[in-house]
Amino acid sequence: MRASRLVSLLLLLQSKGRMTAQALADELEVSVRTIYRDVESLHAAGVPLYGDAGPSGGYQLLDGYRTRLTGLTEQEAESLFLAGLPGPAAELGLGDAVAATQLKLMAALPSPMRDRASRMAKRFHLDAPAWYYDPERSPFLGLVADAVWRERLLEVSYRRWRAPEDVTRVLRPLGLVLKAGRWYLVAQGATRISTYRVSQIQSATVSEESFSRPEGFDLAAHWAASLEDFQARQYTGSAVIRLSPAGWEAFGSHVLPVVARAAEESVVDDDGFFVATIPIESVAHATGMLLRLGGEVEVLEPEELRKQIAASVRRLASIYL
């Protein structure tokens, strides 16, 4: 355990440069006192590591010092062959680079690790798109990725779902996100940071003018916050429903996870039916969602939703009866 931690400490300093004892302790989830002991051990082993005191101080490796030590465990080596996602990498124009990287890594691994990593690559395949959806065609993805990587302004013609549908924007591209087989661009416009579906970009031009990223911007944290905000704005109403036991079993497979989680707070009435309050996007959307369950669900509130479902059932009856 300690040997693995020493390797991790060394690699952190090699990849990140100067780090304080507190920062190292936070990364390795140990105490600052443990970091002091580990640094002494690395000194004793001849690692050219020095530290400076003061507000801007910290530990640092001697300039030019590099180690070939990877510290990879068998499980870590295996996991690398699940991280490539060759489909998305190819879409970004990195398919050959990923294949070459895996080949070099495989050649560098000791024989036992090489065999285990090879088995992992042969036995597991990651398919990013959701069921029943083909990956979207995004002809400008490579160009957008280039603008993100080089921090260049990007002018796009973009098709929105609301009027005016076609707009032109000059964007500061901050990152790309792959979600269920669809690529999204997170970019800063004139007033705020927004999300753009790459497949809806009709044309794009990369400027040679660079820009500065917002200080402290974290793509993963921004994306998580955006999803939470989207759901909060999407589900502005609620409905009270009554599910039969069969309807309760099937409910989760017919609705989005946020709705299914809300239904988990249901209560069981005297007839063994499940009564739950669920979030809804609109009466029209909830009608289509609940009709999938047929007679296994009854809407108790709101009255407008009850009437809408009743009207839909009457229309169906007039067609088939």
mmCIF file of C-alpha atoms in Angstrom:
data_model
loop_
_atom_site.group_PDB
_atom_site.id
_atom_site.type_symbol
_atom_site.label_atom_id
_atom_site.label_comp_id
_atom_site.label_asym_id
_atom_site.label_seq_id
_atom_site.Cartn_x
_atom_site.Cartn_y
_atom_site.Cartn_z
ATOM 1 C CA MET A 1 0.000 0.000 0.000
ATOM 2 C CA ARG A 2 2.762 2.464 0.956
ATOM 3 C CA ALA A 3 4.814 1.583 -2.124
ATOM 4 C CA SER A 4 1.808 2.317 -4.325
ATOM 5 C CA ARG A 5 1.308 5.659 -2.553
ATOM 6 C CA LEU A 6 4.958 6.630 -3.078
ATOM 7 C CA VAL A 7 4.609 5.913 -6.784
ATOM 8 C CA SER A 8 1.416 7.985 -6.922
ATOM 9 C CA LEU A 9 3.116 10.889 -5.107
ATOM 10 C CA LEU A 10 6.015 10.805 -7.535
ATOM 11 C CA LEU A 11 3.729 10.706 -10.575
ATOM 12 C CA LEU A 12 1.606 13.577 -9.226
ATOM 13 C CA LEU A 13 4.666 15.799 -8.930
ATOM 14 C CA GLN A 14 5.866 14.696 -12.336
ATOM 15 C CA SER A 15 2.560 15.519 -14.033
ATOM 16 C CA LYS A 16 1.414 18.589 -12.063
ATOM 17 C CA GLY A 17 4.660 20.265 -11.042
ATOM 18 C CA ARG A 18 4.903 22.062 -7.701
ATOM 19 C CA MET A 19 2.354 20.925 -5.096
ATOM 20 C CA THR A 20 1.961 21.717 -1.415
ATOM 21 C CA ALA A 21 1.947 19.006 1.226
ATOM 22 C CA GLN A 22 -1.743 19.724 1.841
ATOM 23 C CA ALA A 23 -2.586 19.379 -1.861
ATOM 24 C CA LEU A 24 -0.709 16.065 -2.018
ATOM 25 C CA ALA A 25 -2.466 14.862 1.132
ATOM 26 C CA ASP A 26 -5.864 15.745 -0.354
ATOM 27 C CA GLU A 27 -5.081 13.928 -3.628
ATOM 28 C CA LEU A 28 -3.810 10.797 -1.874
ATOM 29 C CA GLU A 29 -6.378 10.937 0.972
ATOM 30 C CA VAL A 30 -3.781 10.788 3.737
ATOM 31 C CA SER A 31 -2.563 13.189 6.435
ATOM 32 C CA VAL A 32 0.005 15.916 5.864
ATOM 33 C CA ARG A 33 2.283 14.135 8.353
ATOM 34 C CA THR A 34 2.170 11.034 6.119
ATOM 35 C CA ILE A 35 3.232 13.165 3.145
ATOM 36 C CA TYR A 36 6.227 14.440 5.121
ATOM 37 C CA ARG A 37 7.286 10.855 5.854
ATOM 38 C CA ASP A 38 6.818 9.810 2.233
ATOM 39 C CA VAL A 39 8.911 12.731 0.978
ATOM 40 C CA GLU A 40 11.717 11.717 3.353
ATOM 41 C CA SER A 41 11.545 8.177 1.954
ATOM 42 C CA LEU A 42 11.827 9.447 -1.630
ATOM 43 C CA HIS A 43 14.802 11.593 -0.606
ATOM 44 C CA ALA A 44 16.466 8.531 0.910
ATOM 45 C CA ALA A 45 15.888 6.628 -2.340
ATOM 46 C CA GLY A 46 17.756 9.302 -4.298
ATOM 47 C CA VAL A 47 14.773 11.037 -5.933
ATOM 48 C CA PRO A 48 15.765 14.706 -6.633
ATOM 49 C CA LEU A 49 12.864 16.242 -4.767
ATOM 50 C CA TYR A 50 13.002 19.565 -2.950
ATOM 51 C CA GLY A 51 10.587 21.786 -1.094
ATOM 52 C CA ASP A 52 10.175 25.538 -0.589
ATOM 53 C CA ALA A 53 8.445 27.182 2.339
ATOM 54 C CA GLY A 54 6.015 30.101 2.180
ATOM 55 C CA PRO A 55 2.651 30.858 0.554
ATOM 56 C CA SER A 56 3.904 29.978 -2.945
ATOM 57 C CA GLY A 57 6.028 27.058 -1.795
ATOM 58 C CA GLY A 58 5.593 23.342 -2.112
ATOM 59 C CA TYR A 59 7.369 20.205 -3.254
ATOM 60 C CA GLN A 60 8.837 19.910 -6.723
ATOM 61 C CA LEU A 61 11.026 17.541 -8.708
ATOM 62 C CA LEU A 62 14.329 18.809 -10.038
ATOM 63 C CA ASP A 63 13.878 20.278 -13.530
ATOM 64 C CA GLY A 64 14.323 17.663 -16.216
ATOM 65 C CA TYR A 65 13.852 14.691 -13.907
ATOM 66 C CA ARG A 66 11.504 12.086 -15.337
ATOM 67 C CA THR A 67 10.770 8.545 -14.265
ATOM 68 C CA ARG A 68 9.774 5.690 -16.509
ATOM 69 C CA LEU A 69 7.935 4.106 -13.623
ATOM 70 C CA THR A 70 4.198 3.867 -14.368
ATOM 71 C CA GLY A 71 2.974 2.192 -11.199
ATOM 72 C CA LEU A 72 0.182 0.490 -13.172
ATOM 73 C CA THR A 73 -1.611 -2.311 -11.393
ATOM 74 C CA GLU A 74 -3.196 -5.140 -13.371
ATOM 75 C CA GLN A 75 -6.658 -3.622 -12.858
ATOM 76 C CA GLU A 76 -5.452 -0.168 -13.995
ATOM 77 C CA ALA A 77 -3.865 -1.609 -17.128
ATOM 78 C CA GLU A 78 -7.082 -3.448 -17.929
ATOM 79 C CA SER A 79 -9.222 -0.338 -17.400
ATOM 80 C CA LEU A 80 -7.232 1.648 -19.963
ATOM 81 C CA PHE A 81 -8.584 -0.594 -22.692
ATOM 82 C CA LEU A 82 -12.131 0.327 -21.697
ATOM 83 C CA ALA A 83 -11.417 4.059 -21.771
ATOM 84 C CA GLY A 84 -10.651 4.502 -25.454
ATOM 85 C CA LEU A 85 -14.200 4.542 -26.858
ATOM 86 C CA PRO A 86 -12.928 4.028 -30.430
ATOM 87 C CA GLY A 87 -16.185 5.228 -32.034
ATOM 88 C CA PRO A 88 -16.200 8.715 -30.470
ATOM 89 C CA ALA A 89 -12.424 8.955 -30.859
ATOM 90 C CA ALA A 90 -12.787 8.277 -34.581
ATOM 91 C CA GLU A 91 -15.492 10.960 -34.820
ATOM 92 C CA LEU A 92 -13.013 13.437 -33.357
ATOM 93 C CA GLY A 93 -10.354 12.339 -35.849
ATOM 94 C CA LEU A 94 -8.366 10.512 -33.158
ATOM 95 C CA GLY A 95 -9.135 6.910 -34.103
ATOM 96 C CA ASP A 96 -5.620 6.176 -35.389
ATOM 97 C CA ALA A 97 -4.058 7.890 -32.365
ATOM 98 C CA VAL A 98 -6.094 5.773 -29.938
ATOM 99 C CA ALA A 99 -5.166 2.575 -31.767
ATOM 100 C CA ALA A 100 -1.478 3.549 -31.789
ATOM 101 C CA THR A 101 -1.560 4.440 -28.086
ATOM 102 C CA GLN A 102 -3.092 1.094 -27.168
ATOM 103 C CA LEU A 103 -0.506 -0.721 -29.287
ATOM 104 C CA LYS A 104 2.381 1.110 -27.569
ATOM 105 C CA LEU A 105 0.903 0.536 -24.135
ATOM 106 C CA MET A 106 0.421 -3.158 -24.868
ATOM 107 C CA ALA A 107 4.049 -3.473 -25.991
ATOM 108 C CA ALA A 108 5.309 -1.726 -22.827
ATOM 109 C CA LEU A 109 3.363 -3.845 -20.345
ATOM 110 C CA PRO A 110 4.921 -6.872 -18.638
ATOM 111 C CA SER A 111 3.726 -10.168 -20.080
ATOM 112 C CA PRO A 112 1.132 -11.047 -17.372
ATOM 113 C CA MET A 113 -0.470 -7.582 -17.577
ATOM 114 C CA ARG A 114 -0.387 -7.718 -21.390
ATOM 115 C CA ASP A 115 -2.381 -10.949 -21.399
ATOM 116 C CA ARG A 116 -5.002 -9.610 -18.962
ATOM 117 C CA ALA A 117 -5.369 -6.304 -20.842
ATOM 118 C CA SER A 118 -5.737 -8.172 -24.140
ATOM 119 C CA ARG A 119 -8.521 -10.319 -22.673
ATOM 120 C CA MET A 120 -10.288 -7.185 -21.424
ATOM 121 C CA ALA A 121 -10.235 -5.595 -24.887
ATOM 122 C CA LYS A 122 -11.617 -8.788 -26.461
ATOM 123 C CA ARG A 123 -14.395 -9.356 -23.917
ATOM 124 C CA PHE A 124 -15.848 -5.875 -23.343
ATOM 125 C CA HIS A 125 -17.148 -3.338 -25.847
ATOM 126 C CA LEU A 126 -18.558 0.102 -25.011
ATOM 127 C CA ASP A 127 -21.398 1.352 -27.217
ATOM 128 C CA ALA A 128 -22.198 5.003 -26.454
ATOM 129 C CA PRO A 129 -25.528 5.598 -28.290
ATOM 130 C CA ALA A 130 -28.792 4.835 -26.500
ATOM 131 C CA TRP A 131 -31.097 2.028 -27.651
ATOM 132 C CA TYR A 132 -33.221 2.727 -30.746
ATOM 133 C CA TYR A 133 -31.142 5.788 -31.665
ATOM 134 C CA ASP A 134 -28.454 5.977 -34.316
ATOM 135 C CA PRO A 135 -25.454 8.225 -33.668
ATOM 136 C CA GLU A 136 -26.201 11.707 -34.973
ATOM 137 C CA ARG A 137 -24.448 12.952 -38.066
ATOM 138 C CA SER A 138 -22.287 15.914 -37.044
ATOM 139 C CA PRO A 139 -20.295 17.047 -40.088
ATOM 140 C CA PHE A 140 -18.674 19.958 -38.250
ATOM 141 C CA LEU A 141 -17.558 17.970 -35.194
ATOM 142 C CA GLY A 142 -13.900 17.825 -36.215
ATOM 143 C CA LEU A 143 -13.780 21.544 -36.894
ATOM 144 C CA VAL A 144 -15.506 22.331 -33.585
ATOM 145 C CA ALA A 145 -13.110 20.033 -31.718
ATOM 146 C CA ASP A 146 -10.174 21.868 -33.304
ATOM 147 C CA ALA A 147 -11.542 25.207 -32.070
ATOM 148 C CA VAL A 148 -12.018 23.770 -28.571
ATOM 149 C CA TRP A 149 -8.488 22.380 -28.485
ATOM 150 C CA ARG A 150 -6.736 25.485 -29.845
ATOM 151 C CA GLU A 151 -8.967 27.962 -27.948
ATOM 152 C CA ARG A 152 -10.043 29.801 -31.093
ATOM 153 C CA LEU A 153 -13.240 31.807 -31.606
ATOM 154 C CA LEU A 154 -15.877 29.885 -33.527
ATOM 155 C CA GLU A 155 -18.567 31.442 -35.721
ATOM 156 C CA VAL A 156 -21.536 29.131 -36.305
ATOM 157 C CA SER A 157 -24.878 29.156 -38.032
ATOM 158 C CA TYR A 158 -27.121 27.262 -35.640
ATOM 159 C CA ARG A 159 -30.666 25.850 -35.987
ATOM 160 C CA ARG A 160 -32.712 26.175 -32.803
ATOM 161 C CA TRP A 161 -36.040 24.578 -31.894
ATOM 162 C CA ARG A 162 -37.693 27.957 -31.220
ATOM 163 C CA ALA A 163 -38.054 31.074 -33.359
ATOM 164 C CA PRO A 164 -35.990 32.517 -34.809
ATOM 165 C CA GLU A 165 -34.834 29.062 -35.819
ATOM 166 C CA ASP A 166 -31.644 29.986 -37.690
ATOM 167 C CA VAL A 167 -29.198 32.199 -35.800
ATOM 168 C CA THR A 168 -25.547 33.156 -36.114
ATOM 169 C CA ARG A 169 -23.321 33.152 -33.069
ATOM 170 C CA VAL A 170 -19.674 33.906 -32.315
ATOM 171 C CA LEU A 171 -18.679 31.491 -29.559
ATOM 172 C CA ARG A 172 -15.806 30.791 -27.208
ATOM 173 C CA PRO A 173 -15.817 26.958 -27.332
ATOM 174 C CA LEU A 174 -15.005 25.598 -23.880
ATOM 175 C CA GLY A 175 -15.576 21.851 -24.266
ATOM 176 C CA LEU A 176 -17.334 18.946 -25.958
ATOM 177 C CA VAL A 177 -19.578 16.439 -24.183
ATOM 178 C CA LEU A 178 -20.769 13.082 -25.557
ATOM 179 C CA LYS A 179 -24.187 12.171 -24.104
ATOM 180 C CA ALA A 180 -26.063 9.054 -25.279
ATOM 181 C CA GLY A 181 -24.413 9.140 -28.706
ATOM 182 C CA ARG A 182 -24.957 12.891 -29.193
ATOM 183 C CA TRP A 183 -22.238 15.530 -29.128
ATOM 184 C CA TYR A 184 -22.845 18.817 -27.317
ATOM 185 C CA LEU A 185 -20.701 21.952 -27.402
ATOM 186 C CA VAL A 186 -20.414 23.993 -24.211
ATOM 187 C CA ALA A 187 -19.503 27.521 -25.262
ATOM 188 C CA GLN A 188 -19.477 31.071 -23.982
ATOM 189 C CA GLY A 189 -21.495 33.521 -26.046
ATOM 190 C CA ALA A 190 -21.945 37.253 -25.687
ATOM 191 C CA THR A 191 -23.585 37.062 -22.253
ATOM 192 C CA ARG A 192 -23.485 33.525 -20.828
ATOM 193 C CA ILE A 193 -22.279 29.947 -21.172
ATOM 194 C CA SER A 194 -24.739 27.779 -23.128
ATOM 195 C CA THR A 195 -24.987 24.289 -24.603
ATOM 196 C CA TYR A 196 -25.296 23.657 -28.352
ATOM 197 C CA ARG A 197 -26.123 20.385 -30.080
ATOM 198 C CA VAL A 198 -23.329 19.862 -32.590
ATOM 199 C CA SER A 199 -25.606 18.159 -35.139
ATOM 200 C CA GLN A 200 -27.669 21.387 -35.315
ATOM 201 C CA ILE A 201 -24.691 23.446 -36.486
ATOM 202 C CA GLN A 202 -25.361 24.296 -40.144
ATOM 203 C CA SER A 203 -22.012 25.919 -40.870
ATOM 204 C CA ALA A 204 -18.909 26.787 -38.878
ATOM 205 C CA THR A 205 -15.758 28.844 -39.290
ATOM 206 C CA VAL A 206 -12.772 28.782 -36.958
ATOM 207 C CA SER A 207 -11.101 32.153 -36.407
ATOM 208 C CA GLU A 208 -7.401 32.573 -35.760
ATOM 209 C CA GLU A 209 -8.353 34.893 -32.904
ATOM 210 C CA SER A 210 -7.785 33.203 -29.564
ATOM 211 C CA PHE A 211 -9.678 33.695 -26.311
ATOM 212 C CA SER A 212 -9.110 33.125 -22.603
ATOM 213 C CA ARG A 213 -11.102 30.502 -20.786
ATOM 214 C CA PRO A 214 -13.095 31.629 -17.722
ATOM 215 C CA GLU A 215 -10.927 31.253 -14.651
ATOM 216 C CA GLY A 216 -11.742 28.105 -12.713
ATOM 217 C CA PHE A 217 -14.143 26.732 -15.357
ATOM 218 C CA ASP A 218 -14.749 22.993 -14.828
ATOM 219 C CA LEU A 219 -16.446 21.284 -17.779
ATOM 220 C CA ALA A 220 -17.707 18.241 -15.846
ATOM 221 C CA ALA A 221 -19.079 20.352 -12.983
ATOM 222 C CA HIS A 222 -20.747 22.766 -15.408
ATOM 223 C CA TRP A 223 -22.375 19.905 -17.308
ATOM 224 C CA ALA A 224 -23.735 18.318 -14.124
ATOM 225 C CA ALA A 225 -25.163 21.660 -12.975
ATOM 226 C CA SER A 226 -26.703 22.251 -16.420
ATOM 227 C CA LEU A 227 -28.469 18.883 -16.368
ATOM 228 C CA GLU A 228 -29.867 19.585 -12.908
ATOM 229 C CA ASP A 229 -31.078 23.027 -13.984
ATOM 230 C CA PHE A 230 -32.625 21.602 -17.171
ATOM 231 C CA GLN A 231 -34.648 19.057 -15.218
ATOM 232 C CA ALA A 232 -35.776 21.702 -12.736
ATOM 233 C CA ARG A 233 -37.027 23.910 -15.577
ATOM 234 C CA GLN A 234 -38.480 21.014 -17.560
ATOM 235 C CA TYR A 235 -40.726 19.596 -14.843
ATOM 236 C CA THR A 236 -42.721 22.592 -13.643
ATOM 237 C CA GLY A 237 -45.946 20.779 -12.689
ATOM 238 C CA SER A 238 -47.015 17.693 -10.770
ATOM 239 C CA ALA A 239 -49.667 14.992 -10.886
ATOM 240 C CA VAL A 240 -51.064 12.499 -8.390
ATOM 241 C CA ILE A 241 -51.480 9.023 -9.860
ATOM 242 C CA ARG A 242 -52.752 5.649 -8.658
ATOM 243 C CA LEU A 243 -50.954 2.574 -9.978
ATOM 244 C CA SER A 244 -52.039 -1.050 -9.877
ATOM 245 C CA PRO A 245 -49.397 -3.550 -8.725
ATOM 246 C CA ALA A 246 -48.731 -4.406 -12.377
ATOM 247 C CA GLY A 247 -48.562 -0.718 -13.257
ATOM 248 C CA TRP A 248 -46.135 -0.130 -10.408
ATOM 249 C CA GLU A 249 -43.824 -2.874 -11.697
ATOM 250 C CA ALA A 250 -43.882 -1.473 -15.242
ATOM 251 C CA PHE A 251 -43.770 2.235 -14.350
ATOM 252 C CA GLY A 252 -39.997 2.655 -14.231
ATOM 253 C CA SER A 253 -39.510 1.317 -17.764
ATOM 254 C CA HIS A 254 -42.004 3.811 -19.261
ATOM 255 C CA VAL A 255 -40.783 7.072 -17.722
ATOM 256 C CA LEU A 256 -37.588 9.036 -17.246
ATOM 257 C CA PRO A 257 -35.480 8.309 -14.127
ATOM 258 C CA VAL A 258 -36.430 11.594 -12.433
ATOM 259 C CA VAL A 259 -40.111 10.612 -12.608
ATOM 260 C CA ALA A 260 -39.447 7.032 -11.512
ATOM 261 C CA ARG A 261 -37.479 8.257 -8.482
ATOM 262 C CA ALA A 262 -40.359 10.500 -7.422
ATOM 263 C CA ALA A 263 -42.771 7.554 -7.623
ATOM 264 C CA GLU A 264 -40.611 5.614 -5.170
ATOM 265 C CA GLU A 265 -42.104 7.831 -2.446
ATOM 266 C CA SER A 266 -45.564 6.341 -3.070
ATOM 267 C CA VAL A 267 -47.951 5.030 -0.417
ATOM 268 C CA VAL A 268 -50.088 1.908 -0.679
ATOM 269 C CA ASP A 269 -53.860 2.366 -0.239
ATOM 270 C CA ASP A 270 -56.371 -0.120 1.221
ATOM 271 C CA ASP A 271 -56.778 -1.844 -2.173
ATOM 272 C CA GLY A 272 -53.058 -2.466 -2.594
ATOM 273 C CA PHE A 273 -52.672 0.271 -5.214
ATOM 274 C CA PHE A 274 -49.718 2.696 -5.193
ATOM 275 C CA VAL A 275 -50.498 6.414 -4.892
ATOM 276 C CA ALA A 276 -47.643 8.746 -5.901
ATOM 277 C CA THR A 277 -46.988 12.373 -6.766
ATOM 278 C CA ILE A 278 -44.815 12.725 -9.852
ATOM 279 C CA PRO A 279 -43.330 15.727 -11.693
ATOM 280 C CA ILE A 280 -44.724 16.478 -15.155
ATOM 281 C CA GLU A 281 -43.463 18.650 -17.969
ATOM 282 C CA SER A 282 -46.939 19.583 -19.275
ATOM 283 C CA VAL A 283 -50.440 18.129 -19.489
ATOM 284 C CA ALA A 284 -49.893 17.092 -23.120
ATOM 285 C CA HIS A 285 -46.563 15.397 -22.349
ATOM 286 C CA ALA A 286 -47.952 13.627 -19.260
ATOM 287 C CA THR A 287 -50.929 12.360 -21.272
ATOM 288 C CA GLY A 288 -48.714 10.541 -23.739
ATOM 289 C CA MET A 289 -46.486 9.212 -20.978
ATOM 290 C CA LEU A 290 -49.310 7.786 -18.849
ATOM 291 C CA LEU A 291 -51.338 6.365 -21.738
ATOM 292 C CA ARG A 292 -48.527 3.860 -22.251
ATOM 293 C CA LEU A 293 -49.652 2.153 -19.054
ATOM 294 C CA GLY A 294 -53.237 1.731 -20.241
ATOM 295 C CA GLY A 295 -55.644 0.771 -17.494
ATOM 296 C CA GLU A 296 -52.880 0.158 -14.938
ATOM 297 C CA VAL A 297 -52.784 3.847 -13.963
ATOM 298 C CA GLU A 298 -55.412 6.373 -12.877
ATOM 299 C CA VAL A 299 -54.801 10.111 -12.652
ATOM 300 C CA LEU A 300 -56.252 11.604 -9.478
ATOM 301 C CA GLU A 301 -54.957 15.156 -9.968
ATOM 302 C CA PRO A 302 -54.947 17.580 -11.719
ATOM 303 C CA GLU A 303 -58.430 17.544 -13.207
ATOM 304 C CA GLU A 304 -57.144 18.953 -16.498
ATOM 305 C CA LEU A 305 -54.915 15.900 -16.972
ATOM 306 C CA ARG A 306 -57.784 13.519 -16.117
ATOM 307 C CA LYS A 307 -59.961 15.190 -18.771
ATOM 308 C CA GLN A 308 -57.176 15.124 -21.358
ATOM 309 C CA ILE A 309 -56.600 11.375 -20.880
ATOM 310 C CA ALA A 310 -60.348 10.677 -20.964
ATOM 311 C CA ALA A 311 -60.645 12.622 -24.238
ATOM 312 C CA SER A 312 -57.718 10.670 -25.723
ATOM 313 C CA VAL A 313 -59.325 7.363 -24.723
ATOM 314 C CA ARG A 314 -62.631 8.404 -26.319
ATOM 315 C CA ARG A 315 -60.852 9.263 -29.563
ATOM 316 C CA LEU A 316 -59.142 5.869 -29.572
ATOM 317 C CA ALA A 317 -62.446 4.126 -28.879
ATOM 318 C CA SER A 318 -64.120 5.941 -31.773
ATOM 319 C CA ILE A 319 -61.410 4.609 -34.100
ATOM 320 C CA TYR A 320 -61.361 0.982 -32.962
ATOM 321 C CA LEU A 321 -64.925 0.318 -31.762
#
